XYZ file of C-alpha atoms in Angstrom:
317
model
C 154.218 -62.566 12.304
C 153.832 -58.960 11.182
C 150.831 -57.074 12.511
C 148.319 -56.204 9.744
C 149.110 -52.503 10.133
C 152.751 -53.142 9.242
C 151.825 -53.900 5.637
C 153.262 -51.523 3.062
C 151.121 -48.896 1.413
C 148.780 -48.001 4.271
C 148.009 -44.326 4.772
C 148.713 -42.734 8.139
C 145.005 -42.657 8.948
C 144.486 -46.316 8.119
C 147.585 -47.242 10.087
C 146.230 -45.499 13.190
C 142.851 -47.143 12.712
C 144.589 -50.467 12.224
C 146.495 -50.212 15.514
C 143.293 -49.389 17.375
C 141.456 -52.234 15.655
C 144.252 -54.672 16.459
C 144.166 -53.593 20.093
C 140.401 -54.152 20.254
C 140.578 -57.614 18.684
C 143.480 -58.684 20.889
C 141.762 -57.352 23.993
C 138.587 -59.324 23.301
C 140.531 -62.550 22.861
C 142.646 -62.034 25.985
C 139.564 -61.234 28.068
C 138.159 -64.627 27.082
C 141.464 -66.452 27.599
C 142.536 -64.930 30.927
C 139.938 -63.772 33.487
C 142.637 -61.666 35.209
C 143.352 -59.591 32.127
C 142.660 -55.846 32.388
C 140.314 -54.869 29.517
C 141.070 -51.766 27.467
C 138.096 -51.683 25.072
C 136.931 -48.124 24.527
C 140.271 -46.538 25.424
C 142.177 -47.205 22.199
C 142.358 -43.588 21.016
C 143.987 -42.443 24.255
C 146.434 -45.345 24.121
C 147.492 -45.132 20.483
C 147.331 -41.344 20.266
C 149.705 -40.900 23.194
C 152.528 -42.925 21.656
C 152.174 -42.863 17.863
C 154.395 -39.826 17.223
C 157.461 -40.807 19.228
C 160.879 -41.547 17.774
C 162.243 -45.103 17.937
C 164.820 -44.065 20.551
C 162.301 -42.446 22.913
C 161.290 -44.363 26.049
C 157.772 -45.545 26.827
C 156.159 -46.420 30.148
C 152.665 -47.606 29.259
C 149.649 -47.907 31.563
C 148.841 -51.488 32.589
C 145.485 -51.117 30.817
C 146.168 -51.528 27.119
C 149.963 -51.701 26.889
C 150.297 -54.489 24.334
C 149.425 -52.415 21.286
C 151.938 -49.794 22.453
C 154.656 -52.438 22.648
C 153.739 -53.748 19.188
C 153.910 -50.210 17.810
C 157.495 -50.174 19.061
C 158.445 -53.542 17.565
C 157.347 -56.185 20.066
C 156.121 -59.555 18.782
C 152.438 -60.303 19.314
C 153.103 -63.988 20.010
C 155.551 -63.236 22.810
C 153.148 -60.731 24.347
C 150.268 -63.208 24.253
C 152.516 -65.897 25.740
C 153.299 -63.475 28.548
C 149.603 -62.967 29.328
C 148.791 -66.685 29.200
C 151.722 -67.737 31.390
C 153.554 -69.559 28.624
C 157.225 -70.160 27.937
C 158.413 -67.723 25.306
C 156.778 -64.630 26.763
C 158.869 -61.527 27.326
C 158.601 -61.890 31.095
C 158.394 -65.696 31.056
C 154.703 -65.538 31.946
C 155.338 -64.222 35.443
C 153.380 -60.970 35.389
C 150.206 -59.777 33.705
C 150.711 -57.199 32.289
C 152.998 -54.921 34.315
C 156.420 -55.933 33.010
C 156.882 -54.988 29.380
C 159.312 -56.271 26.730
C 162.394 -54.770 28.333
C 164.666 -56.228 25.672
C 163.338 -53.477 23.386
C 165.671 -51.225 25.455
C 163.164 -48.371 25.502
C 160.739 -49.936 28.025
C 161.845 -49.366 31.639
C 161.486 -52.108 34.230
C 158.527 -51.707 36.593
C 157.309 -53.593 39.650
C 153.847 -55.147 39.774
C 152.260 -52.276 41.678
C 150.437 -49.082 40.782
C 152.550 -46.010 40.298
C 155.946 -47.638 39.891
C 156.028 -46.747 36.196
C 155.982 -43.050 37.141
C 159.298 -43.394 38.945
C 161.144 -45.379 36.301
C 159.804 -43.138 33.528
C 161.029 -40.062 35.367
C 164.371 -41.790 35.831
C 164.571 -42.480 32.098
C 163.929 -38.794 31.407
C 166.677 -37.845 33.857
C 169.079 -40.191 32.064
C 168.254 -38.578 28.713
C 168.856 -35.130 30.162
C 172.184 -36.163 31.642
C 173.385 -37.694 28.379
C 172.631 -34.410 26.631
C 170.298 -35.934 24.050
C 166.882 -34.758 22.912
C 165.249 -38.101 23.665
C 162.078 -38.028 25.748
C 159.828 -40.383 27.701
C 156.039 -40.707 27.685
C 154.363 -42.220 30.738
C 150.669 -43.164 30.879
C 148.668 -44.129 33.965
C 145.085 -44.186 35.220
C 143.102 -41.657 37.191
C 143.195 -43.964 40.213
C 146.986 -44.045 40.110
C 146.985 -40.245 39.930
C 145.927 -40.226 43.588
C 149.024 -42.059 44.765
C 152.013 -40.300 46.257
C 154.167 -41.469 43.337
C 152.288 -39.022 41.124
C 153.124 -35.931 43.169
C 156.696 -36.932 43.922
C 157.613 -37.555 40.305
C 155.836 -34.563 38.787
C 157.372 -32.280 41.389
C 160.861 -33.619 40.683
C 160.403 -33.552 36.891
C 159.140 -29.974 37.006
C 161.945 -28.839 39.313
C 164.602 -30.356 37.050
C 162.786 -29.616 33.756
C 162.976 -33.241 32.676
C 161.999 -34.301 29.127
C 158.857 -36.282 29.900
C 155.142 -36.186 29.131
C 152.762 -37.581 31.752
C 149.407 -38.755 30.391
C 146.514 -39.625 32.686
C 144.315 -42.150 30.870
C 141.200 -41.082 32.754
C 138.505 -43.742 32.299
C 136.352 -42.681 35.242
C 136.978 -45.598 37.577
C 139.430 -46.763 40.224
C 138.452 -50.449 40.202
C 134.834 -50.090 41.451
C 134.947 -46.506 42.718
C 133.640 -43.766 40.394
C 135.903 -40.796 39.753
C 133.429 -38.344 41.286
C 134.211 -39.899 44.677
C 137.995 -39.449 44.513
C 138.664 -36.586 42.071
C 137.200 -33.249 43.213
C 138.799 -31.509 40.206
C 140.402 -32.532 36.900
C 143.803 -34.191 37.198
C 145.176 -31.682 34.672
C 144.489 -28.860 37.139
C 147.242 -30.186 39.385
C 149.850 -29.083 36.858
C 149.500 -25.506 38.107
C 151.082 -26.553 41.385
C 154.215 -27.601 39.504
C 154.199 -24.619 37.109
C 153.927 -26.891 34.068
C 151.261 -27.098 31.331
C 148.163 -29.089 32.248
C 145.820 -29.969 29.392
C 142.530 -31.853 29.127
C 141.681 -33.612 25.876
C 138.919 -35.830 24.518
C 140.600 -39.196 24.972
C 138.264 -40.938 22.532
C 139.356 -38.708 19.644
C 142.709 -39.972 18.409
C 143.326 -36.830 16.330
C 142.770 -34.583 19.354
C 145.054 -36.730 21.500
C 147.774 -36.573 18.844
C 147.557 -32.800 18.500
C 147.836 -32.321 22.244
C 150.705 -34.783 22.505
C 152.668 -33.166 19.685
C 152.889 -29.881 21.550
C 153.939 -31.574 24.782
C 156.488 -33.765 22.988
C 158.028 -30.733 21.272
C 158.215 -28.881 24.590
C 160.001 -31.803 26.246
C 162.362 -32.353 23.315
C 163.355 -28.686 23.280
C 164.393 -28.839 26.934
C 161.436 -26.913 28.335
C 160.344 -29.563 30.798
C 157.375 -31.840 31.409
C 153.664 -31.549 30.674
C 150.605 -33.221 32.191
C 147.820 -34.324 29.854
C 144.489 -35.737 30.981
C 142.872 -37.839 28.247
C 139.208 -38.312 29.148
C 138.036 -41.718 28.003
C 135.611 -44.442 29.139
C 136.104 -47.926 30.530
C 133.658 -50.035 28.542
C 134.232 -53.218 30.555
C 135.175 -54.180 34.100
C 138.373 -53.577 35.981
C 139.407 -57.129 35.110
C 137.922 -59.526 32.569
C 135.886 -61.524 35.112
C 134.678 -58.436 37.000
C 130.877 -58.801 37.550
C 130.573 -54.967 37.659
C 127.735 -54.968 40.208
C 128.830 -51.476 41.215
C 127.754 -50.023 37.876
C 124.113 -50.438 38.895
C 124.850 -48.300 41.960
C 127.015 -45.770 40.124
C 125.720 -45.613 36.526
C 127.984 -43.854 34.050
C 127.435 -42.429 30.592
C 129.130 -44.259 27.700
C 131.374 -42.284 25.371
C 131.473 -42.682 21.611
C 133.414 -45.738 20.457
C 136.822 -44.421 19.297
C 137.054 -46.962 16.467
C 133.645 -46.087 15.051
C 134.335 -42.395 15.507
C 137.687 -42.444 13.742
C 136.513 -44.835 11.049
C 133.606 -42.534 10.199
C 136.001 -39.585 10.085
C 138.330 -41.359 7.659
C 135.396 -42.119 5.379
C 134.151 -38.512 5.563
C 137.631 -37.232 4.695
C 137.820 -39.553 1.732
C 140.861 -41.280 3.226
C 139.216 -44.700 3.451
C 136.153 -46.667 2.464
C 134.031 -48.916 4.648
C 135.612 -51.821 2.779
C 139.090 -50.626 3.750
C 138.097 -50.529 7.417
C 136.444 -53.950 7.271
C 139.536 -55.375 5.632
C 141.748 -54.081 8.436
C 139.429 -55.425 11.136
C 139.309 -58.814 9.406
C 143.097 -58.909 9.088
C 143.500 -57.989 12.752
C 141.028 -60.677 13.792
C 142.822 -63.308 11.724
C 146.256 -62.319 13.048
C 145.081 -62.493 16.647
C 143.345 -65.844 16.133
C 146.377 -67.478 14.531
C 148.662 -66.074 17.226
C 146.460 -67.412 20.013
C 146.311 -70.824 18.356
C 150.115 -70.989 18.178
C 150.650 -69.783 21.745
C 148.112 -72.089 23.396
C 150.193 -75.176 22.602
C 153.367 -73.786 24.209
C 154.431 -75.221 27.588
C 153.328 -73.403 30.714
C 155.964 -71.434 32.571
C 157.394 -73.537 35.392
C 160.090 -73.614 38.047
C 162.868 -73.578 35.456
C 161.913 -70.050 34.425
C 161.619 -68.540 37.914
C 165.297 -67.651 38.190
C 165.673 -66.204 34.710
C 166.059 -62.487 34.014
C 166.293 -61.527 37.670
C 167.536 -58.056 38.525
C 170.035 -57.812 41.386
C 171.542 -54.702 42.982
């Protein structure tokens, strides 16, 4: 099934809105279907804006929070992604991991292990491969502000800066590391760390998809021209828990301030620009909701992944 945003005739603005709307609808359904799913509601502008201007041959290493819309933007099938999350036969990873392993048969999604920070290493490796082949391909790697405190972050940014690798690192800063508020583990913005590697470090409003795109375009051009990596910190807000069944008791202890909903914000902007009407936006949301519902209905009846699938697609040295 084609995603609603793949219909012909949509303007660029409506297409961006459509991807964010599809992500929101899919996220709500998966939160209800799998209590271990990692919600991404409220972070759609940072997610879509970071990847929407790449070429088809560029590599992507998406954050575990909200990767499915990124994979669909690059050609993945919604049904196979949903099957992956629900542990069904037919999923890209045979239902064995939620959601770390992406659709690697797209050829532009590096393998990662089911642990925080591993995507930084494989993304940096992809950028090194592009440099060695002499192409102008690049990689974009997104991760959370909690992951930014792991050693993987420093090691890979230091190496990428030293070798001037064609990669853009994007911290999808939602203010939480599971139940710990960012004020307790980030004494300064993540973007400030770029100075230690002598690369650009930029902060951007992560709930403004236009602002994210503008910032990304400069970093992408820099990487593609052979000038090395950039670090972007997209400030967004985690509207739900760390996982779907998270009771979020900690939010009463550490209250946070909600940010503007990126869908409402961008939808209002499209209307103000005269690029869309409220009816256009409603139509896209309705189409996204219908596509997600029909996909879930089809996937639910598939067999669960079992022992027969455990040995498939293994990677051996």
